[in-house]
Coordinates of C-alpha atoms in Angstrom, one line a residue:
M1 CA -166.9 20.9 3.3
K2 CA -167.3 18.2 0.7
T3 CA -164.6 15.4 0.8
A4 CA -163.1 14.6 -2.5
G5 CA -163.5 11.2 -3.6
P6 CA -160.7 8.8 -4.7
S7 CA -161.1 9.6 -8.3
E8 CA -161.0 13.4 -7.7
A9 CA -158.0 13.0 -5.6
K10 CA -156.2 11.0 -8.3
A11 CA -157.1 13.5 -10.9
R12 CA -155.5 16.4 -9.1
R13 CA -152.0 14.5 -9.4
G14 CA -152.0 15.3 -13.0
L15 CA -149.4 14.0 -15.5
E16 CA -146.2 13.0 -13.5
L17 CA -143.0 12.7 -15.7
T18 CA -140.3 11.1 -13.7
P19 CA -136.4 11.3 -14.3
F20 CA -134.7 8.0 -15.0
R21 CA -131.1 6.9 -15.9
G22 CA -131.3 6.3 -19.6
L23 CA -129.8 3.3 -21.2
R24 CA -128.0 4.3 -24.5
Y25 CA -125.7 2.9 -27.2
D26 CA -122.1 3.7 -26.6
P27 CA -121.3 5.4 -30.1
D28 CA -117.6 3.7 -30.0
R29 CA -119.2 0.2 -29.7
V30 CA -121.5 0.4 -32.7
G31 CA -121.2 1.1 -36.5
S32 CA -123.2 4.2 -36.1
L33 CA -126.1 5.4 -33.9
A34 CA -128.4 5.6 -37.0
A35 CA -127.6 2.0 -37.9
V36 CA -128.8 0.7 -34.5
T37 CA -132.1 2.5 -34.5
S38 CA -135.5 1.4 -35.9
P39 CA -138.9 2.6 -36.2
P40 CA -141.3 1.3 -33.6
Y41 CA -142.0 -2.3 -33.5
D42 CA -145.4 -2.1 -35.2
V43 CA -144.2 0.0 -38.1
V44 CA -141.5 -2.5 -39.1
V45 CA -142.8 -4.3 -42.2
R46 CA -141.9 -7.9 -41.7
P47 CA -140.0 -9.8 -42.9
D48 CA -138.4 -7.3 -45.3
G49 CA -137.9 -4.4 -43.1
L50 CA -136.9 -6.7 -40.2
H51 CA -134.1 -8.4 -42.1
H52 CA -133.1 -4.9 -43.5
L53 CA -132.5 -3.6 -40.0
Q54 CA -130.9 -6.8 -38.7
S55 CA -128.3 -6.4 -41.4
A56 CA -127.8 -2.7 -40.7
D57 CA -125.7 -3.5 -37.5
P58 CA -125.3 -6.5 -35.3
Y59 CA -126.5 -4.4 -32.4
N60 CA -129.6 -3.0 -34.1
I61 CA -132.6 -2.6 -31.5
V62 CA -134.9 -4.8 -33.6
R63 CA -133.1 -7.8 -31.9
L64 CA -134.7 -6.5 -28.7
I65 CA -138.0 -5.3 -29.8
L66 CA -138.6 -8.1 -32.5
P67 CA -136.6 -11.0 -31.6
E68 CA -136.9 -14.0 -33.9
A69 CA -137.1 -17.6 -32.4
E70 CA -139.4 -20.6 -32.8
T71 CA -141.7 -19.8 -29.9
P72 CA -142.9 -16.7 -28.0
E73 CA -141.2 -17.9 -25.0
A74 CA -138.0 -18.4 -26.9
R75 CA -138.1 -15.0 -28.4
N76 CA -138.5 -13.2 -25.1
A77 CA -135.9 -15.3 -23.5
Q78 CA -133.6 -14.4 -26.5
A79 CA -134.3 -10.7 -26.1
S80 CA -133.6 -10.8 -22.4
A81 CA -130.3 -12.7 -22.9
T82 CA -129.4 -10.2 -25.7
L83 CA -130.1 -7.1 -23.7
N84 CA -128.0 -8.6 -20.7
R85 CA -125.1 -9.4 -23.1
W86 CA -125.0 -6.0 -24.6
R87 CA -125.0 -4.3 -21.2
A88 CA -122.2 -6.7 -20.0
E89 CA -120.1 -5.8 -23.1
G90 CA -120.7 -2.0 -22.7
V91 CA -122.5 -1.8 -26.0
L92 CA -125.5 -0.3 -23.9
T93 CA -124.4 2.0 -21.1
T94 CA -126.4 3.6 -18.2
D95 CA -126.3 7.4 -18.0
P96 CA -124.6 8.5 -14.6
E97 CA -127.5 10.8 -13.4
P98 CA -131.3 10.5 -13.6
G99 CA -132.8 12.8 -16.0
L100 CA -135.4 13.7 -18.6
Y101 CA -134.6 13.9 -22.3
V102 CA -135.2 16.7 -24.7
Y103 CA -135.7 14.9 -28.1
E104 CA -135.7 16.7 -31.4
Q105 CA -136.7 15.3 -34.9
R106 CA -136.2 17.3 -38.1
D107 CA -136.6 16.4 -41.7
G108 CA -135.6 18.0 -45.0
D109 CA -139.2 19.3 -45.7
G110 CA -139.2 21.7 -42.8
L111 CA -140.9 19.5 -40.2
L112 CA -139.6 20.1 -36.7
Q113 CA -140.8 18.3 -33.7
R114 CA -139.4 18.5 -30.0
G115 CA -140.6 16.9 -26.9
I116 CA -139.5 15.4 -23.5
I117 CA -138.8 11.7 -22.8
G118 CA -139.4 10.4 -19.3
A119 CA -141.0 7.8 -17.2
L120 CA -144.6 8.8 -16.9
R121 CA -146.9 7.6 -14.0
V122 CA -149.4 5.2 -15.2
S123 CA -152.7 6.3 -14.4
D124 CA -156.2 4.8 -14.5
P125 CA -158.8 5.5 -17.1
D126 CA -161.1 7.3 -14.6
E127 CA -158.3 9.9 -14.0
Q128 CA -158.7 11.0 -17.5
L129 CA -155.1 12.1 -17.7
V130 CA -154.0 9.9 -20.7
L131 CA -156.7 9.6 -23.3
P132 CA -156.7 6.7 -25.7
H133 CA -158.5 7.0 -29.0
E134 CA -158.2 3.5 -30.4
D135 CA -159.2 0.0 -29.3
V136 CA -156.3 -2.6 -28.8
M137 CA -155.8 -6.2 -29.7
P138 CA -155.5 -8.4 -26.6
H139 CA -153.0 -10.7 -28.2
I140 CA -150.5 -7.9 -29.0
V141 CA -150.9 -6.5 -25.5
A142 CA -150.0 -10.0 -24.1
D143 CA -147.1 -10.2 -26.5
R144 CA -145.6 -6.8 -25.5
A145 CA -146.3 -7.7 -21.8
A146 CA -144.4 -10.9 -22.0
L147 CA -141.4 -9.0 -23.7
M148 CA -141.3 -6.3 -21.0
L149 CA -141.4 -8.7 -18.3
A150 CA -138.7 -10.8 -19.8
T151 CA -136.4 -7.7 -20.3
S152 CA -137.5 -5.8 -17.3
A153 CA -137.3 -2.8 -19.4
N154 CA -139.3 -0.3 -21.4
L155 CA -137.4 -0.8 -24.8
E156 CA -139.1 2.1 -26.9
P157 CA -141.2 5.3 -25.9
L158 CA -144.7 5.7 -26.9
L159 CA -145.9 8.9 -28.3
L160 CA -148.2 11.2 -26.3
T161 CA -149.4 14.9 -27.2
Y162 CA -150.7 17.7 -25.3
P163 CA -152.0 21.2 -26.6
G164 CA -149.9 23.5 -24.4
D165 CA -151.8 26.6 -25.6
G166 CA -149.6 28.7 -23.4
S167 CA -150.3 26.5 -20.2
A168 CA -146.9 24.9 -20.4
A169 CA -144.9 27.9 -21.5
A170 CA -142.1 27.4 -19.1
T171 CA -141.6 24.0 -20.4
A172 CA -141.7 25.1 -23.9
D173 CA -139.0 27.7 -23.1
L174 CA -136.8 25.1 -21.4
I175 CA -137.1 22.9 -24.5
E176 CA -136.1 25.9 -26.8
R177 CA -133.2 26.9 -24.6
T178 CA -131.9 23.3 -24.3
A179 CA -132.1 22.9 -28.2
K180 CA -129.4 25.7 -28.5
T181 CA -126.9 23.6 -26.4
P182 CA -124.7 20.7 -27.5
P183 CA -126.7 17.4 -27.5
V184 CA -125.6 14.1 -26.0
L185 CA -126.3 12.4 -29.2
A186 CA -127.0 13.4 -32.9
T187 CA -127.5 11.2 -35.9
T188 CA -129.5 11.1 -39.1
T189 CA -131.4 7.9 -40.0
E190 CA -131.9 6.6 -43.4
D191 CA -135.3 8.1 -43.7
G192 CA -133.8 11.4 -43.7
F193 CA -134.7 12.4 -40.3
H194 CA -132.2 14.2 -38.1
H195 CA -132.4 13.1 -34.4
R196 CA -130.8 15.0 -31.5
L197 CA -131.2 14.3 -27.7
W198 CA -130.1 16.3 -24.6
S199 CA -130.2 15.2 -20.9
L200 CA -132.0 17.4 -18.3
T201 CA -130.6 16.7 -14.8
D202 CA -130.7 20.2 -13.2
P203 CA -133.3 20.0 -10.3
E204 CA -134.8 23.5 -11.3
D205 CA -135.4 22.3 -14.8
L206 CA -136.9 19.1 -13.6
A207 CA -139.3 21.0 -11.2
T208 CA -140.3 23.2 -14.2
V209 CA -141.4 20.3 -16.0
R210 CA -143.2 18.8 -13.1
T211 CA -145.0 21.9 -12.3
D212 CA -146.2 22.6 -16.0
L213 CA -147.3 19.0 -16.5
A214 CA -149.4 18.9 -13.5
G215 CA -152.6 20.4 -15.0
L216 CA -152.4 18.7 -18.3
Q217 CA -154.1 16.0 -20.2
A218 CA -152.4 13.9 -22.9
L219 CA -153.7 12.1 -26.0
I220 CA -152.1 8.9 -27.0
A221 CA -150.8 9.5 -30.5
D222 CA -148.9 6.3 -31.0
G223 CA -148.5 3.4 -28.6
H224 CA -152.0 2.4 -27.6
H225 CA -150.8 -1.4 -27.2
R226 CA -147.8 -0.3 -25.1
W227 CA -149.9 2.0 -22.9
A228 CA -152.4 -0.9 -22.4
T229 CA -149.4 -3.0 -21.5
Y230 CA -148.1 -0.6 -19.0
R231 CA -151.6 -0.6 -17.3
R232 CA -151.6 -4.3 -17.3
L233 CA -148.2 -4.9 -15.8
R234 CA -148.7 -2.1 -13.2
A235 CA -151.9 -3.9 -12.0
Q236 CA -150.0 -7.1 -11.7
H237 CA -147.2 -5.7 -9.5
P238 CA -147.9 -4.1 -5.9
S239 CA -146.9 -0.5 -5.8
P240 CA -144.4 1.0 -5.4
S241 CA -142.7 -0.8 -8.2
P242 CA -140.9 0.1 -11.6
W243 CA -144.1 -0.8 -13.2
D244 CA -145.8 2.2 -11.9
H245 CA -144.1 4.2 -14.7
G246 CA -143.7 3.7 -18.4
L247 CA -141.5 5.3 -21.0
V248 CA -143.1 8.0 -23.0
L249 CA -142.4 11.0 -25.3
L250 CA -144.5 14.0 -24.7
V251 CA -145.0 16.7 -27.4
D252 CA -146.8 19.9 -27.3
T253 CA -148.8 20.0 -30.5
A254 CA -149.7 23.6 -30.0
R255 CA -145.9 24.3 -30.8
Y256 CA -145.3 21.2 -32.9
P257 CA -148.3 19.9 -34.8
L258 CA -147.9 16.2 -35.7
R259 CA -148.6 14.7 -39.2
V260 CA -151.6 12.5 -39.2
R261 CA -151.5 9.6 -41.6
A262 CA -153.7 6.5 -42.3
I263 CA -152.9 2.8 -41.4
H264 CA -153.7 0.7 -44.3
R265 CA -155.1 -2.9 -44.3
L266 CA -153.7 -6.0 -46.1
L267 CA -156.5 -8.8 -46.3
H268 CA -154.7 -12.2 -46.6
G269 CA -156.5 -14.8 -48.6
L270 CA -159.1 -12.4 -50.1
P271 CA -158.4 -11.7 -53.9
V272 CA -159.3 -8.3 -55.1
A273 CA -161.9 -9.9 -57.6
D274 CA -163.7 -11.6 -54.7
A275 CA -163.6 -8.5 -52.6
L276 CA -165.1 -6.4 -55.5
A277 CA -167.7 -9.0 -56.3
A278 CA -169.0 -8.8 -52.7
L279 CA -169.6 -5.1 -53.0
D280 CA -171.9 -5.4 -56.0
G281 CA -174.9 -3.1 -55.3
L282 CA -173.6 -2.0 -51.9
F283 CA -170.9 0.4 -52.8
R284 CA -169.9 2.4 -56.0
V285 CA -166.8 0.9 -57.5
R286 CA -164.7 2.6 -60.1
R287 CA -161.4 1.7 -61.7
V288 CA -158.7 4.3 -61.3
D289 CA -156.1 3.9 -64.2
A290 CA -153.3 6.0 -62.7
A291 CA -150.0 5.5 -60.6
L292 CA -150.2 5.2 -56.8
P293 CA -149.9 9.0 -56.0
E294 CA -152.6 10.0 -58.4
A295 CA -154.9 7.1 -57.1
M296 CA -154.4 8.4 -53.5
E297 CA -155.4 11.9 -54.6
A298 CA -158.6 10.4 -56.2
L299 CA -159.2 8.7 -52.7
A300 CA -158.7 12.0 -51.0
E301 CA -161.3 13.7 -53.1
A302 CA -163.8 10.9 -52.8
A303 CA -163.1 11.0 -48.9
G304 CA -164.0 14.6 -48.9
T305 CA -167.7 13.8 -49.5
G306 CA -168.2 10.6 -47.6
N307 CA -166.7 7.2 -46.9
A308 CA -164.1 6.1 -49.4
F309 CA -161.5 3.2 -49.8
L310 CA -159.0 2.4 -52.5
L311 CA -158.5 -1.3 -53.1
A312 CA -155.4 -2.7 -54.9
G313 CA -153.7 -6.0 -55.4
D314 CA -154.5 -7.2 -58.8
G315 CA -152.3 -4.7 -60.7
A316 CA -154.9 -1.7 -60.8
F317 CA -156.6 0.5 -58.3
H318 CA -160.2 0.5 -57.5
L319 CA -162.0 3.5 -55.8
V320 CA -164.9 2.3 -53.5
D321 CA -167.2 4.9 -52.2
R322 CA -170.9 5.9 -51.9
P323 CA -172.0 3.2 -49.5
D324 CA -175.8 2.1 -49.5
P325 CA -177.4 4.2 -46.6
D326 CA -179.5 1.1 -45.7
L327 CA -176.5 -1.0 -45.4
L328 CA -174.8 1.5 -43.0
A329 CA -178.0 1.7 -41.0
R330 CA -177.9 -2.1 -40.5
T331 CA -174.3 -2.6 -39.8
V332 CA -172.9 0.5 -38.0
P333 CA -173.8 0.7 -34.2
A334 CA -176.3 3.6 -33.6
D335 CA -175.1 4.1 -30.0
R336 CA -172.0 6.2 -30.8
P337 CA -171.6 9.9 -31.8
E338 CA -172.2 10.8 -35.5
A339 CA -168.4 11.6 -35.9
W340 CA -167.6 8.1 -34.9
R341 CA -170.3 6.4 -36.9
T342 CA -169.2 8.1 -40.1
L343 CA -165.4 7.5 -39.8
D344 CA -164.0 5.4 -42.7
A345 CA -162.5 3.0 -40.2
T346 CA -165.8 2.4 -38.5
V347 CA -167.4 1.6 -41.9
L348 CA -164.6 -0.5 -42.8
H349 CA -164.6 -2.6 -39.7
S350 CA -168.4 -2.7 -39.0
T351 CA -169.6 -3.0 -42.4
L352 CA -167.0 -4.4 -44.8
L353 CA -164.8 -6.5 -42.7
D354 CA -167.5 -7.8 -40.4
Q355 CA -170.6 -8.0 -42.6
V356 CA -169.6 -8.0 -46.3
W357 CA -166.1 -9.7 -46.4
H358 CA -166.4 -11.7 -43.1
V359 CA -162.7 -11.0 -42.3
P360 CA -161.9 -11.1 -38.5
E361 CA -160.2 -7.9 -37.6
D362 CA -158.1 -9.4 -34.8
S363 CA -156.7 -12.5 -36.6
P364 CA -153.1 -12.0 -38.0
A365 CA -153.8 -14.9 -40.3
H366 CA -156.5 -12.8 -42.0
I367 CA -155.4 -9.2 -41.8
A368 CA -152.3 -7.1 -41.4
Y369 CA -152.0 -3.5 -40.5
I370 CA -149.3 -1.7 -42.6
H371 CA -148.3 2.0 -42.2
D372 CA -146.5 2.4 -45.6
T373 CA -148.7 2.7 -48.7
T374 CA -146.4 1.3 -51.2
A375 CA -145.5 -1.7 -49.1
T376 CA -149.2 -2.5 -48.7
V377 CA -149.7 -2.6 -52.3
E378 CA -146.7 -4.6 -53.2
K379 CA -147.4 -7.2 -50.6
A380 CA -151.0 -7.5 -51.7
E381 CA -149.8 -8.0 -55.3
R382 CA -147.1 -10.6 -54.1
D383 CA -149.4 -12.5 -51.9
G384 CA -152.6 -12.4 -53.9
G385 CA -154.5 -10.5 -51.3
T386 CA -156.4 -7.3 -51.2
A387 CA -154.8 -3.9 -50.0
V388 CA -157.3 -1.6 -48.6
L389 CA -155.9 1.8 -48.6
M390 CA -157.2 4.7 -46.2
H391 CA -157.5 8.3 -46.2
P392 CA -156.3 9.9 -42.7
V393 CA -158.8 11.2 -40.2
R394 CA -158.3 15.0 -39.0
E395 CA -156.5 15.5 -35.5
E396 CA -159.2 17.5 -34.1
V397 CA -161.7 14.7 -34.7
V398 CA -159.5 12.2 -33.0
R399 CA -158.9 14.4 -29.9
D400 CA -162.8 15.3 -29.6
L401 CA -163.8 11.7 -29.6
A402 CA -161.1 10.8 -27.1
R403 CA -162.4 13.6 -24.7
Q404 CA -165.8 12.0 -25.0
G405 CA -164.5 8.7 -23.9
V406 CA -165.1 7.1 -27.4
T407 CA -162.4 5.0 -28.9
M408 CA -161.9 4.6 -32.6
P409 CA -161.6 1.3 -34.3
R410 CA -158.1 -0.1 -33.9
K411 CA -155.3 1.2 -36.1
S412 CA -157.4 4.1 -37.4
T413 CA -154.7 6.7 -37.3
S414 CA -150.8 6.9 -37.6
F415 CA -149.4 10.1 -36.0
G416 CA -145.9 11.2 -36.7
P417 CA -143.2 11.6 -36.8
K418 CA -142.8 8.7 -34.4
P419 CA -139.8 8.6 -32.0
A420 CA -137.0 6.3 -33.2
S421 CA -136.4 3.1 -31.2
G422 CA -132.9 2.7 -29.9
L423 CA -131.9 6.1 -28.8
V424 CA -132.8 5.8 -25.2
L425 CA -134.1 2.8 -23.2
R426 CA -135.4 2.4 -19.6
A427 CA -134.1 -0.4 -17.6
F428 CA -135.7 -1.2 -14.3
D429 CA -132.4 -2.0 -12.5
A430 CA -130.7 1.2 -13.8

């Protein structure tokens, strides 16, 4: 009989979601639960969004996930001290029993998303259990790792998806039954989303989830840098340790399909006029005399037949499409699948940023990645830079490339809705 190798043995372990004692805000100690929540750290548009959240409540979670101080060391020390003080004051309290958490998000347009929050075993890439689809930036991983080390906590869950397709029916039924019971918290955030959370502590319920997840594979929908941070910190700490697990939200997209949106780019120090001049003879450029919604519709139409981008920052919109085939042949790596080579993000990074505009993609001084379309345009107009607005890629393309082990250019997609930060935290000494 053939003996299974280490990789095969690991793979059979499957996804392992472990109960933990959640650290949550005491509603009686804060203005409101909505006022202490935040979008994930990388969605907050600094400094406007950060200052807005800070003023919402003195205990807003941004003081932990995006502390402000002169140096990185001071920021992390401040976050650690703040977390310890809030716990000592009873602002954050630990749930009495370890559990998993059913989490629901609902908006006014009919979108409903439900999933389970828990501490997921951090697996190696060769196990092919958690599939990334984007590259990460080392300086962001280092920043998140230093913050997690300083606080000894996972401050916000990342978002993973799996297509249940009937293979996790028991867990799906458990989630539906749980959602009919009174939640441990409910709040509505200023973006109009209604949030509810339930704690699962019954051993039979926990066993149901454990059994269902054992044969599944997850895609990282949001949180590539945090997953890379989990892996980095686990490698630095001998097992067993709290770093063997990381806080995640798992969503079955067969039941609850996610929205896929683009992440836009803001190019600092590159005026729109200079960006357009560099495209002469390489792309078709057309001015779009319309408001932002109509300009984005023009982008969507152009993206249906090939690579297309919308530039802004000078008070107008400029549709950029139909790249020169010879230019793409010279600049886009040929050793990847066609689905990767034809991505807008691939052409943007390999061709435009690298070869045409000479903008380093991993330098915060030169480029910012912003989720909100309006904010990207406004910041470009205010700062004199160029906004590069993107059209979203389809989810099936993302998952297919991930299964092939092919990562997309960094910040290629924005899956949502993302879990709100601040509803449940995982402290390692809890």
